[in-house]
mmCIF file of C-alpha atoms in Angstrom:
data_model
loop_
_atom_site.group_PDB
_atom_site.id
_atom_site.type_symbol
_atom_site.label_atom_id
_atom_site.label_comp_id
_atom_site.label_asym_id
_atom_site.label_seq_id
_atom_site.Cartn_x
_atom_site.Cartn_y
_atom_site.Cartn_z
ATOM 1 C CA GLN A 544 -19.023 -4.559 -28.632
ATOM 2 C CA PRO A 545 -19.699 -8.171 -27.619
ATOM 3 C CA LEU A 546 -18.441 -9.674 -24.387
ATOM 4 C CA SER A 547 -17.145 -13.198 -23.971
ATOM 5 C CA ALA A 548 -19.448 -13.844 -21.001
ATOM 6 C CA GLY A 549 -22.266 -12.336 -19.016
ATOM 7 C CA GLY A 550 -21.685 -10.189 -15.949
ATOM 8 C CA LEU A 551 -22.849 -7.341 -13.785
ATOM 9 C CA TYR A 552 -23.565 -4.025 -15.503
ATOM 10 C CA PHE A 553 -23.109 -0.794 -13.562
ATOM 11 C CA PRO A 554 -24.219 2.053 -15.882
ATOM 12 C CA SER A 555 -23.236 4.771 -13.369
ATOM 13 C CA SER A 556 -19.816 3.339 -12.592
ATOM 14 C CA GLY A 557 -16.784 5.575 -12.911
ATOM 15 C CA TRP A 558 -13.083 5.352 -13.460
ATOM 16 C CA VAL A 559 -10.198 7.728 -12.829
ATOM 17 C CA SER A 560 -6.743 8.598 -13.978
ATOM 18 C CA PRO A 561 -4.722 7.838 -10.791
ATOM 19 C CA ALA A 562 -2.171 10.604 -11.382
ATOM 20 C CA HIS A 563 -4.791 13.276 -12.018
ATOM 21 C CA TRP A 564 -6.866 12.098 -9.082
ATOM 22 C CA CYS A 565 -3.873 12.324 -6.721
ATOM 23 C CA GLU A 566 -3.114 15.803 -8.033
ATOM 24 C CA ALA A 567 -6.714 16.850 -7.333
ATOM 25 C CA LEU A 568 -6.622 15.433 -3.810
ATOM 26 C CA TYR A 569 -3.347 17.217 -3.120
ATOM 27 C CA SER A 570 -4.618 20.543 -4.424
ATOM 28 C CA LEU A 571 -7.588 20.327 -2.036
ATOM 29 C CA SER A 572 -5.542 19.218 0.972
ATOM 30 C CA GLY A 573 -3.649 22.382 1.758
ATOM 31 C CA ALA A 574 -0.524 20.271 2.328
ATOM 32 C CA ARG A 575 3.020 21.249 1.403
ATOM 33 C CA LEU A 576 4.827 18.951 -1.002
ATOM 34 C CA TRP A 577 8.590 18.528 -0.869
ATOM 35 C CA LEU A 578 9.862 17.271 -4.237
ATOM 36 C CA ASN A 579 13.387 16.145 -5.067
ATOM 37 C CA THR A 580 13.945 15.242 -1.416
ATOM 38 C CA GLU A 581 15.016 11.846 -0.066
ATOM 39 C CA VAL A 582 14.801 10.626 3.525
ATOM 40 C CA HIS A 583 18.032 8.903 4.564
ATOM 41 C CA ALA A 584 17.422 8.278 8.259
ATOM 42 C CA MET A 585 14.942 8.991 11.009
ATOM 43 C CA ALA A 586 15.096 8.738 14.760
ATOM 44 C CA GLN A 587 12.771 9.392 17.662
ATOM 45 C CA GLU A 588 13.714 12.148 20.059
ATOM 46 C CA SER A 589 14.817 11.129 23.514
ATOM 47 C CA PRO A 590 12.180 10.032 26.069
ATOM 48 C CA GLN A 591 13.012 13.164 28.048
ATOM 49 C CA SER A 592 11.828 15.254 25.107
ATOM 50 C CA ARG A 593 8.542 17.004 25.690
ATOM 51 C CA ASN A 594 6.742 15.929 22.503
ATOM 52 C CA HIS A 595 8.448 12.624 21.578
ATOM 53 C CA GLY A 596 8.844 13.940 18.033
ATOM 54 C CA TRP A 597 10.933 12.576 15.193
ATOM 55 C CA GLN A 598 14.067 13.796 13.474
ATOM 56 C CA LEU A 599 14.436 13.172 9.725
ATOM 57 C CA GLN A 600 17.717 13.469 7.862
ATOM 58 C CA VAL A 601 17.036 14.326 4.231
ATOM 59 C CA THR A 602 19.001 15.239 1.132
ATOM 60 C CA GLY A 603 17.981 17.172 -1.961
ATOM 61 C CA ASP A 604 16.066 20.430 -2.207
ATOM 62 C CA HIS A 605 15.302 20.398 1.539
ATOM 63 C CA SER A 606 18.606 18.968 2.683
ATOM 64 C CA GLY A 607 19.245 18.886 6.401
ATOM 65 C CA GLU A 608 17.673 17.640 9.624
ATOM 66 C CA HIS A 609 14.000 18.361 10.223
ATOM 67 C CA ALA A 610 11.780 17.761 13.246
ATOM 68 C CA PHE A 611 8.170 16.535 13.048
ATOM 69 C CA ASP A 612 5.530 15.679 15.620
ATOM 70 C CA ALA A 613 4.508 12.566 13.683
ATOM 71 C CA ILE A 614 5.496 10.554 10.618
ATOM 72 C CA VAL A 615 3.342 8.420 8.343
ATOM 73 C CA ILE A 616 5.296 5.884 6.305
ATOM 74 C CA ALA A 617 3.377 5.501 3.046
ATOM 75 C CA ASN A 618 5.969 4.361 0.533
ATOM 76 C CA ALA A 619 4.753 0.800 -0.096
ATOM 77 C CA ASN A 620 7.649 -1.682 -0.319
ATOM 78 C CA GLY A 621 10.082 1.100 0.501
ATOM 79 C CA ALA A 622 8.925 1.048 4.120
ATOM 80 C CA ASN A 623 11.671 -1.398 5.074
ATOM 81 C CA ALA A 624 14.349 1.007 3.896
ATOM 82 C CA LEU A 625 13.174 3.446 6.582
ATOM 83 C CA LEU A 626 12.718 0.761 9.255
ATOM 84 C CA PRO A 627 15.897 -1.349 9.058
ATOM 85 C CA HIS A 628 15.607 -2.491 12.683
ATOM 86 C CA GLN A 629 11.907 -3.330 12.429
ATOM 87 C CA PRO A 630 11.216 -4.980 9.081
ATOM 88 C CA MET A 631 7.658 -4.956 7.767
ATOM 89 C CA PRO A 632 6.124 -8.175 6.337
ATOM 90 C CA LEU A 633 5.645 -6.672 2.859
ATOM 91 C CA LYS A 634 6.051 -8.657 -0.338
ATOM 92 C CA SER A 635 6.695 -7.018 -3.706
ATOM 93 C CA ILE A 636 4.663 -8.270 -6.687
ATOM 94 C CA ARG A 637 5.406 -6.849 -10.126
ATOM 95 C CA GLY A 638 2.560 -5.746 -12.389
ATOM 96 C CA GLN A 639 2.517 -4.350 -15.919
ATOM 97 C CA VAL A 640 -0.238 -2.442 -17.705
ATOM 98 C CA SER A 641 -0.199 -2.297 -21.508
ATOM 99 C CA TYR A 642 -1.445 0.661 -23.569
ATOM 100 C CA VAL A 643 -3.166 -0.632 -26.698
ATOM 101 C CA ALA A 644 -4.073 1.392 -29.772
ATOM 102 C CA SER A 645 -7.426 0.385 -31.211
ATOM 103 C CA ALA A 646 -10.665 1.926 -32.375
ATOM 104 C CA ALA A 647 -12.562 -0.871 -30.596
ATOM 105 C CA SER A 648 -12.206 0.367 -27.021
ATOM 106 C CA PRO A 649 -15.131 -0.192 -24.642
ATOM 107 C CA ALA A 650 -17.378 2.648 -23.456
ATOM 108 C CA LEU A 651 -17.049 1.491 -19.836
ATOM 109 C CA VAL A 652 -14.428 -0.340 -17.829
ATOM 110 C CA VAL A 653 -14.695 -4.105 -18.378
ATOM 111 C CA CYS A 654 -13.307 -6.412 -15.687
ATOM 112 C CA GLY A 655 -12.715 -10.155 -15.791
ATOM 113 C CA GLU A 656 -9.455 -11.969 -15.207
ATOM 114 C CA GLY A 657 -7.977 -8.630 -16.205
ATOM 115 C CA TYR A 658 -9.417 -5.209 -16.935
ATOM 116 C CA VAL A 659 -9.814 -2.918 -19.934
ATOM 117 C CA THR A 660 -10.449 0.827 -19.712
ATOM 118 C CA PRO A 661 -12.199 3.121 -22.193
ATOM 119 C CA GLY A 662 -9.940 4.789 -24.747
ATOM 120 C CA GLN A 663 -8.069 7.962 -23.890
ATOM 121 C CA GLN A 664 -5.739 9.853 -26.225
ATOM 122 C CA GLY A 665 -5.894 7.053 -28.807
ATOM 123 C CA VAL A 666 -5.105 4.120 -26.502
ATOM 124 C CA PHE A 667 -6.795 2.088 -23.814
ATOM 125 C CA ALA A 668 -5.208 0.316 -20.845
ATOM 126 C CA VAL A 669 -5.178 -3.455 -20.365
ATOM 127 C CA GLY A 670 -3.822 -5.153 -17.269
ATOM 128 C CA ALA A 671 -2.424 -6.230 -15.211
ATOM 129 C CA SER A 672 0.252 -8.899 -15.060
ATOM 130 C CA TYR A 673 1.106 -10.556 -11.759
ATOM 131 C CA ASN A 674 4.703 -11.688 -11.285
ATOM 132 C CA LEU A 675 6.275 -12.642 -7.951
ATOM 133 C CA HIS A 676 9.657 -13.640 -9.316
ATOM 134 C CA THR A 677 11.200 -10.492 -10.781
ATOM 135 C CA ASP A 678 12.004 -6.941 -9.775
ATOM 136 C CA ASP A 679 12.710 -5.795 -13.339
ATOM 137 C CA GLU A 680 11.422 -2.263 -13.798
ATOM 138 C CA HIS A 681 11.527 -2.387 -17.612
ATOM 139 C CA LEU A 682 8.546 -3.152 -19.839
ATOM 140 C CA SER A 683 8.274 -6.820 -20.806
ATOM 141 C CA GLY A 684 7.120 -8.061 -24.221
ATOM 142 C CA GLN A 685 5.888 -11.258 -22.623
ATOM 143 C CA ASP A 686 3.730 -9.314 -20.205
ATOM 144 C CA ASP A 687 2.326 -7.358 -23.155
ATOM 145 C CA LEU A 688 1.380 -10.653 -24.800
ATOM 146 C CA ASP A 689 -0.193 -11.864 -21.579
ATOM 147 C CA ASN A 690 -2.209 -8.658 -21.339
ATOM 148 C CA LEU A 691 -3.434 -9.076 -24.922
ATOM 149 C CA VAL A 692 -4.682 -12.510 -23.912
ATOM 150 C CA ARG A 693 -6.504 -10.910 -20.985
ATOM 151 C CA LEU A 694 -7.994 -8.425 -23.420
ATOM 152 C CA THR A 695 -9.380 -11.046 -25.792
ATOM 153 C CA GLU A 696 -10.709 -13.132 -22.893
ATOM 154 C CA VAL A 697 -13.154 -10.339 -22.027
ATOM 155 C CA LEU A 698 -13.501 -8.534 -25.380
ATOM 156 C CA PRO A 699 -13.106 -11.108 -28.186
ATOM 157 C CA LEU A 700 -13.474 -8.438 -30.886
ATOM 158 C CA ASN A 701 -9.785 -7.636 -30.254
ATOM 159 C CA LYS A 702 -8.460 -11.142 -30.935
ATOM 160 C CA GLU A 703 -6.598 -10.022 -34.064
ATOM 161 C CA LEU A 704 -4.465 -7.499 -32.174
ATOM 162 C CA GLY A 705 -0.757 -8.219 -31.830
ATOM 163 C CA LEU A 706 2.293 -6.668 -30.226
ATOM 164 C CA ASP A 707 2.371 -3.998 -32.928
ATOM 165 C CA SER A 708 -0.776 -2.533 -31.362
ATOM 166 C CA VAL A 709 0.936 -1.978 -27.995
ATOM 167 C CA MET A 710 1.983 1.661 -27.724
ATOM 168 C CA GLY A 711 3.663 1.518 -24.308
ATOM 169 C CA GLY A 712 2.809 0.657 -20.746
ATOM 170 C CA ARG A 713 3.665 1.056 -17.118
ATOM 171 C CA VAL A 714 5.378 -1.171 -14.556
ATOM 172 C CA GLY A 715 4.545 -1.014 -10.863
ATOM 173 C CA PHE A 716 5.157 -3.080 -7.772
ATOM 174 C CA ARG A 717 2.304 -3.978 -5.466
ATOM 175 C CA ALA A 718 3.081 -4.101 -1.752
ATOM 176 C CA VAL A 719 1.243 -7.109 -0.275
ATOM 177 C CA THR A 720 0.975 -8.360 3.320
ATOM 178 C CA PRO A 721 0.650 -12.034 4.383
ATOM 179 C CA ASP A 722 -3.118 -11.682 4.934
ATOM 180 C CA TYR A 723 -3.687 -9.315 1.985
ATOM 181 C CA LEU A 724 -5.036 -6.559 4.254
ATOM 182 C CA PRO A 725 -3.190 -3.246 4.504
ATOM 183 C CA MET A 726 -1.147 -2.148 7.504
ATOM 184 C CA VAL A 727 -2.762 0.972 8.964
ATOM 185 C CA GLY A 728 -1.995 2.466 12.355
ATOM 186 C CA GLU A 729 0.677 3.331 14.886
ATOM 187 C CA LEU A 730 3.749 1.123 15.002
ATOM 188 C CA ALA A 731 4.975 -0.485 18.220
ATOM 189 C CA ASP A 732 8.538 -1.181 19.286
ATOM 190 C CA GLU A 733 9.078 -4.768 18.116
ATOM 191 C CA SER A 734 11.627 -5.781 20.760
ATOM 192 C CA GLN A 735 9.510 -4.389 23.610
ATOM 193 C CA LEU A 736 6.370 -5.993 22.186
ATOM 194 C CA LEU A 737 8.032 -9.429 22.028
ATOM 195 C CA GLU A 738 9.186 -9.093 25.621
ATOM 196 C CA ARG A 739 5.976 -7.607 27.022
ATOM 197 C CA PHE A 740 3.609 -10.141 25.430
ATOM 198 C CA ALA A 741 5.865 -13.207 25.640
ATOM 199 C CA LYS A 742 3.199 -15.179 27.574
ATOM 200 C CA LEU A 743 1.155 -15.426 24.377
ATOM 201 C CA ARG A 744 3.492 -18.252 23.412
ATOM 202 C CA GLN A 745 1.956 -20.325 26.236
ATOM 203 C CA ASP A 746 -1.583 -18.915 26.291
ATOM 204 C CA ALA A 747 -3.123 -17.269 23.241
ATOM 205 C CA ASN A 748 -5.949 -15.874 25.419
ATOM 206 C CA TYR A 749 -3.741 -14.359 28.110
ATOM 207 C CA LYS A 750 -5.155 -11.045 29.357
ATOM 208 C CA PHE A 751 -2.580 -8.288 29.652
ATOM 209 C CA ALA A 752 -2.643 -5.269 31.882
ATOM 210 C CA ASP A 753 0.180 -3.652 29.870
ATOM 211 C CA ASN A 754 -0.505 -1.392 26.918
ATOM 212 C CA MET A 755 1.022 -1.757 23.479
ATOM 213 C CA PRO A 756 4.551 -0.220 23.484
ATOM 214 C CA PHE A 757 3.864 2.222 20.671
ATOM 215 C CA LEU A 758 6.570 4.253 19.013
ATOM 216 C CA THR A 759 4.674 7.464 19.646
ATOM 217 C CA GLY A 760 4.088 9.438 16.494
ATOM 218 C CA LEU A 761 5.218 6.738 14.015
ATOM 219 C CA TYR A 762 2.450 5.483 11.728
ATOM 220 C CA ILE A 763 2.217 3.380 8.582
ATOM 221 C CA ASN A 764 -0.211 3.190 5.664
ATOM 222 C CA ALA A 765 1.037 0.446 3.327
ATOM 223 C CA GLY A 766 0.362 -3.005 1.939
ATOM 224 C CA HIS A 767 -2.660 -2.153 -0.217
ATOM 225 C CA GLY A 768 -1.800 -4.600 -2.989
ATOM 226 C CA SER A 769 -3.959 -4.048 -6.074
ATOM 227 C CA LYS A 770 -6.705 -2.153 -4.248
ATOM 228 C CA GLY A 771 -4.957 1.030 -3.163
ATOM 229 C CA LEU A 772 -7.217 3.466 -4.988
ATOM 230 C CA ILE A 773 -10.077 2.105 -2.881
ATOM 231 C CA SER A 774 -8.436 1.329 0.458
ATOM 232 C CA ALA A 775 -5.712 3.987 0.834
ATOM 233 C CA PRO A 776 -7.997 7.040 1.204
ATOM 234 C CA LEU A 777 -10.140 5.418 3.888
ATOM 235 C CA SER A 778 -6.983 4.189 5.611
ATOM 236 C CA ALA A 779 -5.662 7.754 5.590
ATOM 237 C CA GLU A 780 -8.885 8.893 7.256
ATOM 238 C CA ILE A 781 -8.441 6.191 9.903
ATOM 239 C CA LEU A 782 -4.912 7.468 10.582
ATOM 240 C CA ALA A 783 -6.037 11.091 10.745
ATOM 241 C CA SER A 784 -8.666 10.128 13.322
ATOM 242 C CA GLN A 785 -6.143 8.181 15.387
ATOM 243 C CA MET A 786 -3.622 11.014 15.308
ATOM 244 C CA ALA A 787 -6.258 13.591 16.269
ATOM 245 C CA ASN A 788 -7.754 11.297 18.924
ATOM 246 C CA GLN A 789 -11.142 11.434 17.208
ATOM 247 C CA SER A 790 -13.822 8.815 16.550
ATOM 248 C CA LEU A 791 -12.834 6.338 13.865
ATOM 249 C CA PRO A 792 -14.632 6.253 10.497
ATOM 250 C CA VAL A 793 -14.803 2.430 10.747
ATOM 251 C CA ALA A 794 -15.771 -0.071 13.425
ATOM 252 C CA GLN A 795 -13.099 -0.750 16.048
ATOM 253 C CA CYS A 796 -12.853 -4.374 14.910
ATOM 254 C CA VAL A 797 -11.892 -3.139 11.419
ATOM 255 C CA ALA A 798 -9.157 -0.935 12.840
ATOM 256 C CA TRP A 799 -7.848 -3.875 14.875
ATOM 257 C CA GLY A 800 -7.857 -6.028 11.749
ATOM 258 C CA LEU A 801 -5.612 -3.479 10.018
ATOM 259 C CA ASP A 802 -3.292 -2.875 12.976
ATOM 260 C CA PRO A 803 0.305 -3.080 11.678
ATOM 261 C CA ASN A 804 1.500 -4.915 14.793
ATOM 262 C CA ARG A 805 -0.874 -7.863 14.269
ATOM 263 C CA PHE A 806 1.746 -10.003 12.562
ATOM 264 C CA ILE A 807 4.089 -9.898 15.571
ATOM 265 C CA ILE A 808 1.204 -10.939 17.856
ATOM 266 C CA ARG A 809 0.302 -13.782 15.508
ATOM 267 C CA ASP A 810 3.889 -14.977 15.419
ATOM 268 C CA LEU A 811 3.996 -15.045 19.213
ATOM 269 C CA ILE A 812 0.770 -17.067 19.402
ATOM 270 C CA ARG A 813 2.107 -19.489 16.759
ATOM 271 C CA ARG A 814 5.462 -19.645 18.580
ATOM 272 C CA LYS A 815 7.363 -18.407 15.547
ATOM 273 C CA ARG A 816 9.074 -15.628 17.478
#
């Protein structure tokens, strides 16, 4: 079908169903999945402990207190619920995808201001809205209308479609950082970091002999915004390498650019903390 503008054509490009892809990754991982289980609190074992592990208090099917050598926080905007004394600079941005019924679906994914996927089970997906000012989890008719506009902007053959063609949708909340890069790595103790590197307020180039006061065994993989299907797997590989003390799959400067403690350092240099 005709496009509204020219573009780049990738005949071998692919697309995935996120849910099915995650299921496939899990089935290959050999991991154990605990469903119907909620983490209510976590605490690091005492410094006198041999392995500096972590205690998690959970409810549900695996109710009780469980010990782990390491924890990776990977629950997007929910990270702050687990770190009440060390809030993460994550911003929640609502997005809605609309499922549209039409025989005129494209054969490949088409991307412009929005995106349109090929048809599957009688509908194709159009998205996604971008709303900073609401945390409403319910589907919005206005967002459906906005998505139909996105659709016709890239595929004008669908300009006659109205709300009656929308067969459902999905609402999600992107987790975004101030610099739009994810937070990937081991977390440091915020209060100790502020005290140890206080001289950065006077000299941004001050050379420290002290190491970062890491909370040993506590990692984060969050803040992927709209690009998580691309960035999250590589970030997980970075974390696995850090945890196993192996060579990183990216340049060291990339790992530093993703370090979750970078915002505290920047605030010190800018004298905001």
